[in-house]
Coordinates of C-alpha atoms in Angstrom, one line a residue:
X57 CA 1.4 17.0 -14.6
X58 CA 1.3 14.0 -16.9
X59 CA 4.5 12.1 -17.2
X60 CA 5.8 9.2 -19.1
X61 CA 8.6 8.8 -16.5
X62 CA 8.7 5.9 -14.0
X63 CA 9.1 6.6 -10.3
X64 CA 12.6 5.1 -10.7
X65 CA 13.4 7.6 -13.4
X66 CA 12.0 10.5 -11.4
X67 CA 13.9 9.4 -8.3
X68 CA 17.1 9.2 -10.2
X69 CA 16.6 12.7 -11.4
X70 CA 16.6 14.0 -7.9
X71 CA 19.2 11.7 -6.5
X72 CA 16.9 9.4 -4.5
X73 CA 16.2 5.7 -4.4
X74 CA 12.7 4.7 -5.7
X75 CA 11.7 3.7 -2.2
X76 CA 12.7 7.1 -0.7
X77 CA 11.0 8.9 -3.6
X78 CA 7.8 7.0 -3.1
X79 CA 7.8 7.7 0.7
X80 CA 8.3 11.4 -0.1
X81 CA 5.4 11.4 -2.5
X82 CA 3.2 9.7 0.2
X83 CA 4.2 12.3 2.8
X84 CA 3.3 15.1 0.3
X85 CA 0.0 13.5 -0.4
X86 CA -0.8 13.1 3.3
X87 CA 0.0 16.8 3.8
X88 CA -2.4 17.8 1.1
X89 CA 0.3 19.3 -1.1
X90 CA -0.2 16.9 -4.0
X91 CA -2.4 14.1 -5.2
X92 CA -1.2 11.3 -7.5
X93 CA -2.2 8.3 -9.5
X94 CA -0.1 6.0 -11.6
X95 CA 1.3 8.4 -14.1
X96 CA -0.1 11.7 -12.9
X97 CA 1.0 14.1 -10.2
X98 CA -1.4 17.0 -9.3
X99 CA -0.2 19.9 -7.2
X100 CA -3.0 20.7 -4.8
X101 CA -1.4 23.4 -2.7
X102 CA 1.7 25.3 -3.8
X103 CA 2.1 26.7 -0.3
X104 CA 2.1 23.3 1.3
X105 CA 4.6 22.1 -1.3
X106 CA 6.9 25.0 -0.5
X107 CA 6.6 24.3 3.2
X108 CA 7.7 20.7 2.6
X109 CA 10.7 21.8 0.5
X110 CA 11.9 24.3 3.1

């Protein structure tokens, strides 16, 4: 997903601080659920993403 939103904007959308949002992204990346670069988030495993959410 390409986005023009900053991490601060995305964090605000889900009710988190930027720091907490960034830590959550890092955990998702470590788990193999997503990969990300500056302005792109790529879902690698929907199943792992669902597991993280539940």
